[in-house]
Amino acid sequence: MQNESGKVKRKNIWPLIVVLIVLVLAAGTYFRKYINFYIPTALIVILLMIPFFRSFEERKPDARELVTLAIMCAICVMSRVLFTWAPSFKPIAGLITITAICFGPSSGFMVGALSMLASNMMFGQGPWTVWQMFAFGMHGLVSGYLAKKGIFGEKKLVLTAVLSSVLYMLMTGPILDTSAIFLMPGALTIKHVLAIYGAGLPVNLSQAICTFITVFLLLKPMGAILNRLKVKYGILNQEI
């Protein structure tokens, strides 16, 4: 379907996603004696990611953009591997932020999600993978959206570095902490939940500091390279 301007009008699939999530939650609750709750939880996270992957696929990026984003994914994966010696101090979120600033929200989501999927080929796949994909995908999505609004950018380097670290501290890290709540066996009390979030605070703070340093040091040099590629190959920032 096309509107008067000739642009393809996409169907909104969010109502369907919401209905499916409700059904998964209902089934998970009803069959809670027979299945681990991390199964419906993983299904919900996958359902939440579908609209973002669909948006990226529908705008049909050309081969040059795909190659560029694949390179950024590879860089993100290597950054995680090279910092194996520092489990709580990895620059991957900062690199995802830079990618999202340069290429837009949907590309930021894709690089964030696929980087975690690819790097877990080395770190180990499991039910936590979809949570990591969602957390870092959302980090890229929000970073790209803030860049489109003029809040993130090379001209606001310090502010961008600070807010990207705050974004990790308030959103990305807590999403990963939430996954631990669902993936832990047995019944959990409020004290257990608070303990999980409390234990995650030092890790999230360390990762947030690393994100700040990465963005502050690399946004301008990497941004200059990526922006030249955008101009050379005609790659435009895309809406989600």
PDB file of C-alpha atoms in Angstrom:
ATOM      1  CA  MET A   1       0.000   0.000   0.000  1.00  0.00           C
ATOM      2  CA  GLN A   2       1.280   3.474  -0.880  1.00  0.00           C
ATOM      3  CA  ASN A   3       0.235   6.904   0.317  1.00  0.00           C
ATOM      4  CA  GLU A   4      -0.003  10.050  -1.806  1.00  0.00           C
ATOM      5  CA  SER A   5       3.707  10.792  -1.522  1.00  0.00           C
ATOM      6  CA  GLY A   6       4.501   7.385  -2.982  1.00  0.00           C
ATOM      7  CA  LYS A   7       6.017   6.008   0.197  1.00  0.00           C
ATOM      8  CA  VAL A   8       5.178   2.471   1.205  1.00  0.00           C
ATOM      9  CA  LYS A   9       2.838   2.445   4.173  1.00  0.00           C
ATOM     10  CA  ARG A  10       3.816  -0.271   6.625  1.00  0.00           C
ATOM     11  CA  LYS A  11       1.267  -2.128   8.672  1.00  0.00           C
ATOM     12  CA  ASN A  12       1.615  -1.633  12.409  1.00  0.00           C
ATOM     13  CA  ILE A  13       2.298  -5.048  13.917  1.00  0.00           C
ATOM     14  CA  TRP A  14       2.563  -3.837  17.514  1.00  0.00           C
ATOM     15  CA  PRO A  15      -1.064  -4.807  18.359  1.00  0.00           C
ATOM     16  CA  LEU A  16      -0.327  -8.355  17.206  1.00  0.00           C
ATOM     17  CA  ILE A  17       2.911  -8.391  19.218  1.00  0.00           C
ATOM     18  CA  VAL A  18       1.054  -7.247  22.358  1.00  0.00           C
ATOM     19  CA  VAL A  19      -1.610  -9.956  21.911  1.00  0.00           C
ATOM     20  CA  LEU A  20       1.059 -12.629  21.450  1.00  0.00           C
ATOM     21  CA  ILE A  21       2.929 -11.442  24.553  1.00  0.00           C
ATOM     22  CA  VAL A  22      -0.287 -11.659  26.618  1.00  0.00           C
ATOM     23  CA  LEU A  23      -0.895 -15.190  25.307  1.00  0.00           C
ATOM     24  CA  VAL A  24       2.684 -16.231  26.127  1.00  0.00           C
ATOM     25  CA  LEU A  25       2.372 -14.806  29.639  1.00  0.00           C
ATOM     26  CA  ALA A  26      -0.963 -16.578  30.160  1.00  0.00           C
ATOM     27  CA  ALA A  27       0.406 -19.891  28.889  1.00  0.00           C
ATOM     28  CA  GLY A  28       3.567 -19.509  30.973  1.00  0.00           C
ATOM     29  CA  THR A  29       1.495 -18.850  34.090  1.00  0.00           C
ATOM     30  CA  TYR A  30      -0.908 -21.716  33.423  1.00  0.00           C
ATOM     31  CA  PHE A  31       1.860 -24.239  32.721  1.00  0.00           C
ATOM     32  CA  ARG A  32       4.290 -22.870  35.315  1.00  0.00           C
ATOM     33  CA  LYS A  33       4.418 -26.264  37.069  1.00  0.00           C
ATOM     34  CA  TYR A  34       5.667 -27.961  33.916  1.00  0.00           C
ATOM     35  CA  ILE A  35       8.052 -25.456  32.260  1.00  0.00           C
ATOM     36  CA  ASN A  36      10.792 -23.104  33.379  1.00  0.00           C
ATOM     37  CA  PHE A  37       9.658 -19.488  33.217  1.00  0.00           C
ATOM     38  CA  TYR A  38      12.730 -18.474  31.233  1.00  0.00           C
ATOM     39  CA  ILE A  39      11.116 -20.118  28.165  1.00  0.00           C
ATOM     40  CA  PRO A  40       8.144 -17.712  27.934  1.00  0.00           C
ATOM     41  CA  THR A  41      10.470 -14.901  28.981  1.00  0.00           C
ATOM     42  CA  ALA A  42      12.789 -15.624  26.054  1.00  0.00           C
ATOM     43  CA  LEU A  43       9.781 -15.801  23.709  1.00  0.00           C
ATOM     44  CA  ILE A  44       8.598 -12.382  24.905  1.00  0.00           C
ATOM     45  CA  VAL A  45      12.008 -10.809  24.283  1.00  0.00           C
ATOM     46  CA  ILE A  46      12.094 -12.353  20.798  1.00  0.00           C
ATOM     47  CA  LEU A  47       8.605 -10.973  20.077  1.00  0.00           C
ATOM     48  CA  LEU A  48       9.723  -7.509  21.183  1.00  0.00           C
ATOM     49  CA  MET A  49      12.651  -7.611  18.739  1.00  0.00           C
ATOM     50  CA  ILE A  50      10.578  -8.611  15.697  1.00  0.00           C
ATOM     51  CA  PRO A  51       9.327  -5.071  14.816  1.00  0.00           C
ATOM     52  CA  PHE A  52      12.874  -3.694  14.833  1.00  0.00           C
ATOM     53  CA  PHE A  53      14.287  -6.430  12.604  1.00  0.00           C
ATOM     54  CA  ARG A  54      11.240  -6.031  10.329  1.00  0.00           C
ATOM     55  CA  SER A  55      11.804  -2.277  10.072  1.00  0.00           C
ATOM     56  CA  PHE A  56      15.429  -2.785   9.087  1.00  0.00           C
ATOM     57  CA  GLU A  57      14.551  -5.413   6.467  1.00  0.00           C
ATOM     58  CA  GLU A  58      11.727  -3.373   4.918  1.00  0.00           C
ATOM     59  CA  ARG A  59      13.889  -0.382   4.113  1.00  0.00           C
ATOM     60  CA  LYS A  60      16.100  -2.728   2.048  1.00  0.00           C
ATOM     61  CA  PRO A  61      19.634  -1.457   2.807  1.00  0.00           C
ATOM     62  CA  ASP A  62      22.068  -1.922  -0.068  1.00  0.00           C
ATOM     63  CA  ALA A  63      25.122  -4.171   0.008  1.00  0.00           C
ATOM     64  CA  ARG A  64      27.548  -1.358   0.852  1.00  0.00           C
ATOM     65  CA  GLU A  65      25.592  -0.387   3.952  1.00  0.00           C
ATOM     66  CA  LEU A  66      25.314  -4.017   5.020  1.00  0.00           C
ATOM     67  CA  VAL A  67      29.073  -4.469   4.647  1.00  0.00           C
ATOM     68  CA  THR A  68      29.718  -1.333   6.704  1.00  0.00           C
ATOM     69  CA  LEU A  69      27.365  -2.481   9.456  1.00  0.00           C
ATOM     70  CA  ALA A  70      28.902  -5.970   9.358  1.00  0.00           C
ATOM     71  CA  ILE A  71      32.307  -4.378   9.922  1.00  0.00           C
ATOM     72  CA  MET A  72      30.920  -2.444  12.904  1.00  0.00           C
ATOM     73  CA  CYS A  73      29.479  -5.689  14.278  1.00  0.00           C
ATOM     74  CA  ALA A  74      32.896  -7.321  13.901  1.00  0.00           C
ATOM     75  CA  ILE A  75      34.567  -4.409  15.716  1.00  0.00           C
ATOM     76  CA  CYS A  76      32.021  -4.674  18.547  1.00  0.00           C
ATOM     77  CA  VAL A  77      32.576  -8.420  18.817  1.00  0.00           C
ATOM     78  CA  MET A  78      36.355  -7.988  18.910  1.00  0.00           C
ATOM     79  CA  SER A  79      36.062  -5.288  21.568  1.00  0.00           C
ATOM     80  CA  ARG A  80      34.217  -7.756  23.757  1.00  0.00           C
ATOM     81  CA  VAL A  81      36.729 -10.524  23.087  1.00  0.00           C
ATOM     82  CA  LEU A  82      39.817  -8.361  23.624  1.00  0.00           C
ATOM     83  CA  PHE A  83      38.476  -7.198  26.994  1.00  0.00           C
ATOM     84  CA  THR A  84      37.801 -10.721  28.280  1.00  0.00           C
ATOM     85  CA  TRP A  85      40.348  -9.990  31.009  1.00  0.00           C
ATOM     86  CA  ALA A  86      38.011  -7.227  32.290  1.00  0.00           C
ATOM     87  CA  PRO A  87      34.515  -8.785  32.458  1.00  0.00           C
ATOM     88  CA  SER A  88      32.890  -5.604  33.776  1.00  0.00           C
ATOM     89  CA  PHE A  89      34.760  -3.119  31.601  1.00  0.00           C
ATOM     90  CA  LYS A  90      33.963  -3.594  27.911  1.00  0.00           C
ATOM     91  CA  PRO A  91      33.683  -0.831  25.277  1.00  0.00           C
ATOM     92  CA  ILE A  92      30.967  -2.545  23.245  1.00  0.00           C
ATOM     93  CA  ALA A  93      28.130  -0.239  24.382  1.00  0.00           C
ATOM     94  CA  GLY A  94      30.195   2.818  23.441  1.00  0.00           C
ATOM     95  CA  LEU A  95      30.880   1.419  19.972  1.00  0.00           C
ATOM     96  CA  ILE A  96      27.180   0.667  19.507  1.00  0.00           C
ATOM     97  CA  THR A  97      26.426   4.258  20.512  1.00  0.00           C
ATOM     98  CA  ILE A  98      28.843   5.588  17.878  1.00  0.00           C
ATOM     99  CA  THR A  99      27.328   3.341  15.207  1.00  0.00           C
ATOM    100  CA  ALA A 100      23.815   4.496  16.078  1.00  0.00           C
ATOM    101  CA  ILE A 101      24.831   8.162  15.984  1.00  0.00           C
ATOM    102  CA  CYS A 102      26.281   7.748  12.505  1.00  0.00           C
ATOM    103  CA  PHE A 103      23.744   5.374  10.919  1.00  0.00           C
ATOM    104  CA  GLY A 104      20.488   5.856  12.804  1.00  0.00           C
ATOM    105  CA  PRO A 105      18.228   3.981  15.239  1.00  0.00           C
ATOM    106  CA  SER A 106      17.425   0.843  13.233  1.00  0.00           C
ATOM    107  CA  SER A 107      21.076   0.273  12.307  1.00  0.00           C
ATOM    108  CA  GLY A 108      22.051   0.879  15.926  1.00  0.00           C
ATOM    109  CA  PHE A 109      19.547  -1.741  17.062  1.00  0.00           C
ATOM    110  CA  MET A 110      20.753  -4.261  14.497  1.00  0.00           C
ATOM    111  CA  VAL A 111      24.442  -3.816  15.339  1.00  0.00           C
ATOM    112  CA  GLY A 112      23.723  -3.984  19.069  1.00  0.00           C
ATOM    113  CA  ALA A 113      21.603  -7.132  18.839  1.00  0.00           C
ATOM    114  CA  LEU A 114      23.705  -9.013  16.287  1.00  0.00           C
ATOM    115  CA  SER A 115      26.989  -8.158  18.043  1.00  0.00           C
ATOM    116  CA  MET A 116      25.797  -9.958  21.161  1.00  0.00           C
ATOM    117  CA  LEU A 117      24.540 -12.928  19.160  1.00  0.00           C
ATOM    118  CA  ALA A 118      27.841 -13.225  17.270  1.00  0.00           C
ATOM    119  CA  SER A 119      30.108 -12.694  20.284  1.00  0.00           C
ATOM    120  CA  ASN A 120      28.230 -15.336  22.265  1.00  0.00           C
ATOM    121  CA  MET A 121      29.479 -17.862  19.725  1.00  0.00           C
ATOM    122  CA  MET A 122      32.681 -17.514  21.748  1.00  0.00           C
ATOM    123  CA  PHE A 123      31.302 -16.645  25.183  1.00  0.00           C
ATOM    124  CA  GLY A 124      28.510 -19.227  25.127  1.00  0.00           C
ATOM    125  CA  GLN A 125      24.902 -19.177  23.960  1.00  0.00           C
ATOM    126  CA  GLY A 126      21.987 -19.656  26.317  1.00  0.00           C
ATOM    127  CA  PRO A 127      18.633 -18.199  27.378  1.00  0.00           C
ATOM    128  CA  TRP A 128      20.510 -15.048  28.388  1.00  0.00           C
ATOM    129  CA  THR A 129      21.475 -14.358  24.763  1.00  0.00           C
ATOM    130  CA  VAL A 130      18.094 -12.934  23.730  1.00  0.00           C
ATOM    131  CA  TRP A 131      18.155 -10.640  26.763  1.00  0.00           C
ATOM    132  CA  GLN A 132      21.619  -9.383  25.818  1.00  0.00           C
ATOM    133  CA  MET A 133      20.499  -8.884  22.214  1.00  0.00           C
ATOM    134  CA  PHE A 134      17.479  -6.904  23.378  1.00  0.00           C
ATOM    135  CA  ALA A 135      19.412  -4.816  25.939  1.00  0.00           C
ATOM    136  CA  PHE A 136      22.214  -3.757  23.581  1.00  0.00           C
ATOM    137  CA  GLY A 137      19.816  -3.452  20.653  1.00  0.00           C
ATOM    138  CA  MET A 138      17.742  -0.981  22.668  1.00  0.00           C
ATOM    139  CA  HIS A 139      20.922   0.847  23.631  1.00  0.00           C
ATOM    140  CA  GLY A 140      21.628   1.380  19.928  1.00  0.00           C
ATOM    141  CA  LEU A 141      18.012   2.273  19.166  1.00  0.00           C
ATOM    142  CA  VAL A 142      17.752   4.948  21.865  1.00  0.00           C
ATOM    143  CA  SER A 143      21.212   6.328  21.027  1.00  0.00           C
ATOM    144  CA  GLY A 144      20.236   6.676  17.376  1.00  0.00           C
ATOM    145  CA  TYR A 145      16.947   8.326  18.294  1.00  0.00           C
ATOM    146  CA  LEU A 146      18.708  10.839  20.577  1.00  0.00           C
ATOM    147  CA  ALA A 147      21.160  11.579  17.757  1.00  0.00           C
ATOM    148  CA  LYS A 148      18.255  12.325  15.400  1.00  0.00           C
ATOM    149  CA  LYS A 149      16.861  14.728  17.986  1.00  0.00           C
ATOM    150  CA  GLY A 150      20.215  16.526  18.118  1.00  0.00           C
ATOM    151  CA  ILE A 151      20.972  15.462  21.699  1.00  0.00           C
ATOM    152  CA  PHE A 152      23.795  13.063  20.760  1.00  0.00           C
ATOM    153  CA  GLY A 153      26.527  14.089  18.329  1.00  0.00           C
ATOM    154  CA  GLU A 154      30.168  14.969  17.787  1.00  0.00           C
ATOM    155  CA  LYS A 155      29.506  18.653  18.486  1.00  0.00           C
ATOM    156  CA  LYS A 156      28.188  17.705  21.928  1.00  0.00           C
ATOM    157  CA  LEU A 157      30.951  15.264  22.766  1.00  0.00           C
ATOM    158  CA  VAL A 158      30.972  15.552  26.566  1.00  0.00           C
ATOM    159  CA  LEU A 159      27.177  15.530  26.819  1.00  0.00           C
ATOM    160  CA  THR A 160      26.968  12.526  24.487  1.00  0.00           C
ATOM    161  CA  ALA A 161      29.571  10.604  26.489  1.00  0.00           C
ATOM    162  CA  VAL A 162      27.832  11.393  29.776  1.00  0.00           C
ATOM    163  CA  LEU A 163      24.330  10.541  28.552  1.00  0.00           C
ATOM    164  CA  SER A 164      25.477   7.335  26.850  1.00  0.00           C
ATOM    165  CA  SER A 165      26.916   6.160  30.165  1.00  0.00           C
ATOM    166  CA  VAL A 166      23.708   7.202  31.954  1.00  0.00           C
ATOM    167  CA  LEU A 167      21.729   5.265  29.336  1.00  0.00           C
ATOM    168  CA  TYR A 168      23.723   2.151  30.154  1.00  0.00           C
ATOM    169  CA  MET A 169      23.298   2.697  33.885  1.00  0.00           C
ATOM    170  CA  LEU A 170      19.543   3.289  33.756  1.00  0.00           C
ATOM    171  CA  MET A 171      18.414   1.039  30.889  1.00  0.00           C
ATOM    172  CA  THR A 172      20.898  -1.411  29.383  1.00  0.00           C
ATOM    173  CA  GLY A 173      22.337  -2.692  32.648  1.00  0.00           C
ATOM    174  CA  PRO A 174      18.974  -3.002  34.434  1.00  0.00           C
ATOM    175  CA  ILE A 175      17.552  -4.998  31.489  1.00  0.00           C
ATOM    176  CA  LEU A 176      20.421  -7.473  31.909  1.00  0.00           C
ATOM    177  CA  ASP A 177      19.821  -7.555  35.670  1.00  0.00           C
ATOM    178  CA  THR A 178      16.141  -8.275  35.048  1.00  0.00           C
ATOM    179  CA  SER A 179      17.086 -11.276  32.935  1.00  0.00           C
ATOM    180  CA  ALA A 180      18.882 -12.750  35.955  1.00  0.00           C
ATOM    181  CA  ILE A 181      15.622 -12.585  37.913  1.00  0.00           C
ATOM    182  CA  PHE A 182      13.810 -14.742  35.357  1.00  0.00           C
ATOM    183  CA  LEU A 183      16.691 -17.118  34.707  1.00  0.00           C
ATOM    184  CA  MET A 184      17.390 -18.011  38.341  1.00  0.00           C
ATOM    185  CA  PRO A 185      15.822 -21.305  39.471  1.00  0.00           C
ATOM    186  CA  GLY A 186      13.336 -21.504  42.289  1.00  0.00           C
ATOM    187  CA  ALA A 187      10.958 -18.990  43.821  1.00  0.00           C
ATOM    188  CA  LEU A 188      12.264 -15.485  44.399  1.00  0.00           C
ATOM    189  CA  THR A 189      11.289 -13.048  47.124  1.00  0.00           C
ATOM    190  CA  ILE A 190      11.498  -9.259  47.062  1.00  0.00           C
ATOM    191  CA  LYS A 191      14.756  -9.531  49.018  1.00  0.00           C
ATOM    192  CA  HIS A 192      16.217 -11.785  46.322  1.00  0.00           C
ATOM    193  CA  VAL A 193      15.159  -9.361  43.570  1.00  0.00           C
ATOM    194  CA  LEU A 194      16.622  -6.350  45.400  1.00  0.00           C
ATOM    195  CA  ALA A 195      19.828  -8.316  45.985  1.00  0.00           C
ATOM    196  CA  ILE A 196      20.120  -9.044  42.254  1.00  0.00           C
ATOM    197  CA  TYR A 197      19.700  -5.386  41.312  1.00  0.00           C
ATOM    198  CA  GLY A 198      22.063  -4.349  44.109  1.00  0.00           C
ATOM    199  CA  ALA A 199      24.735  -6.789  42.943  1.00  0.00           C
ATOM    200  CA  GLY A 200      24.356  -5.418  39.429  1.00  0.00           C
ATOM    201  CA  LEU A 201      25.031  -1.798  40.408  1.00  0.00           C
ATOM    202  CA  PRO A 202      28.871  -2.027  40.594  1.00  0.00           C
ATOM    203  CA  VAL A 203      28.975  -3.928  37.289  1.00  0.00           C
ATOM    204  CA  ASN A 204      26.683  -1.420  35.594  1.00  0.00           C
ATOM    205  CA  LEU A 205      28.694   1.489  36.960  1.00  0.00           C
ATOM    206  CA  SER A 206      31.938  -0.004  35.648  1.00  0.00           C
ATOM    207  CA  GLN A 207      30.387  -0.608  32.226  1.00  0.00           C
ATOM    208  CA  ALA A 208      28.928   2.902  32.216  1.00  0.00           C
ATOM    209  CA  ILE A 209      32.369   4.384  32.909  1.00  0.00           C
ATOM    210  CA  CYS A 210      33.842   2.328  30.064  1.00  0.00           C
ATOM    211  CA  THR A 211      31.029   3.527  27.785  1.00  0.00           C
ATOM    212  CA  PHE A 212      31.823   7.149  28.681  1.00  0.00           C
ATOM    213  CA  ILE A 213      35.547   6.674  27.962  1.00  0.00           C
ATOM    214  CA  THR A 214      34.865   4.877  24.651  1.00  0.00           C
ATOM    215  CA  VAL A 215      32.472   7.519  23.348  1.00  0.00           C
ATOM    216  CA  PHE A 216      34.627  10.397  24.553  1.00  0.00           C
ATOM    217  CA  LEU A 217      37.809   9.056  22.926  1.00  0.00           C
ATOM    218  CA  LEU A 218      36.451   7.421  19.769  1.00  0.00           C
ATOM    219  CA  LEU A 219      33.339   9.318  18.664  1.00  0.00           C
ATOM    220  CA  LYS A 220      35.206  11.984  16.698  1.00  0.00           C
ATOM    221  CA  PRO A 221      37.832   9.786  14.944  1.00  0.00           C
ATOM    222  CA  MET A 222      35.437   6.923  14.229  1.00  0.00           C
ATOM    223  CA  GLY A 223      32.615   9.321  13.390  1.00  0.00           C
ATOM    224  CA  ALA A 224      34.795  11.046  10.805  1.00  0.00           C
ATOM    225  CA  ILE A 225      35.553   7.718   9.102  1.00  0.00           C
ATOM    226  CA  LEU A 226      31.946   6.500   9.187  1.00  0.00           C
ATOM    227  CA  ASN A 227      30.581   9.825   7.949  1.00  0.00           C
ATOM    228  CA  ARG A 228      32.984   9.738   5.002  1.00  0.00           C
ATOM    229  CA  LEU A 229      31.670   6.278   4.152  1.00  0.00           C
ATOM    230  CA  LYS A 230      28.110   7.581   4.369  1.00  0.00           C
ATOM    231  CA  VAL A 231      28.873  10.386   1.923  1.00  0.00           C
ATOM    232  CA  LYS A 232      30.885   8.158  -0.409  1.00  0.00           C
ATOM    233  CA  TYR A 233      28.278   5.395  -0.611  1.00  0.00           C
ATOM    234  CA  GLY A 234      25.165   7.516  -0.161  1.00  0.00           C
ATOM    235  CA  ILE A 235      24.127   5.879   3.105  1.00  0.00           C
ATOM    236  CA  LEU A 236      21.495   7.905   4.955  1.00  0.00           C
ATOM    237  CA  ASN A 237      20.376   7.746   8.562  1.00  0.00           C
ATOM    238  CA  GLN A 238      17.149   5.754   8.648  1.00  0.00           C
ATOM    239  CA  GLU A 239      14.096   6.033  10.867  1.00  0.00           C
ATOM    240  CA  ILE A 240      13.107   3.007  12.887  1.00  0.00           C
TER     241      ILE A 240
END
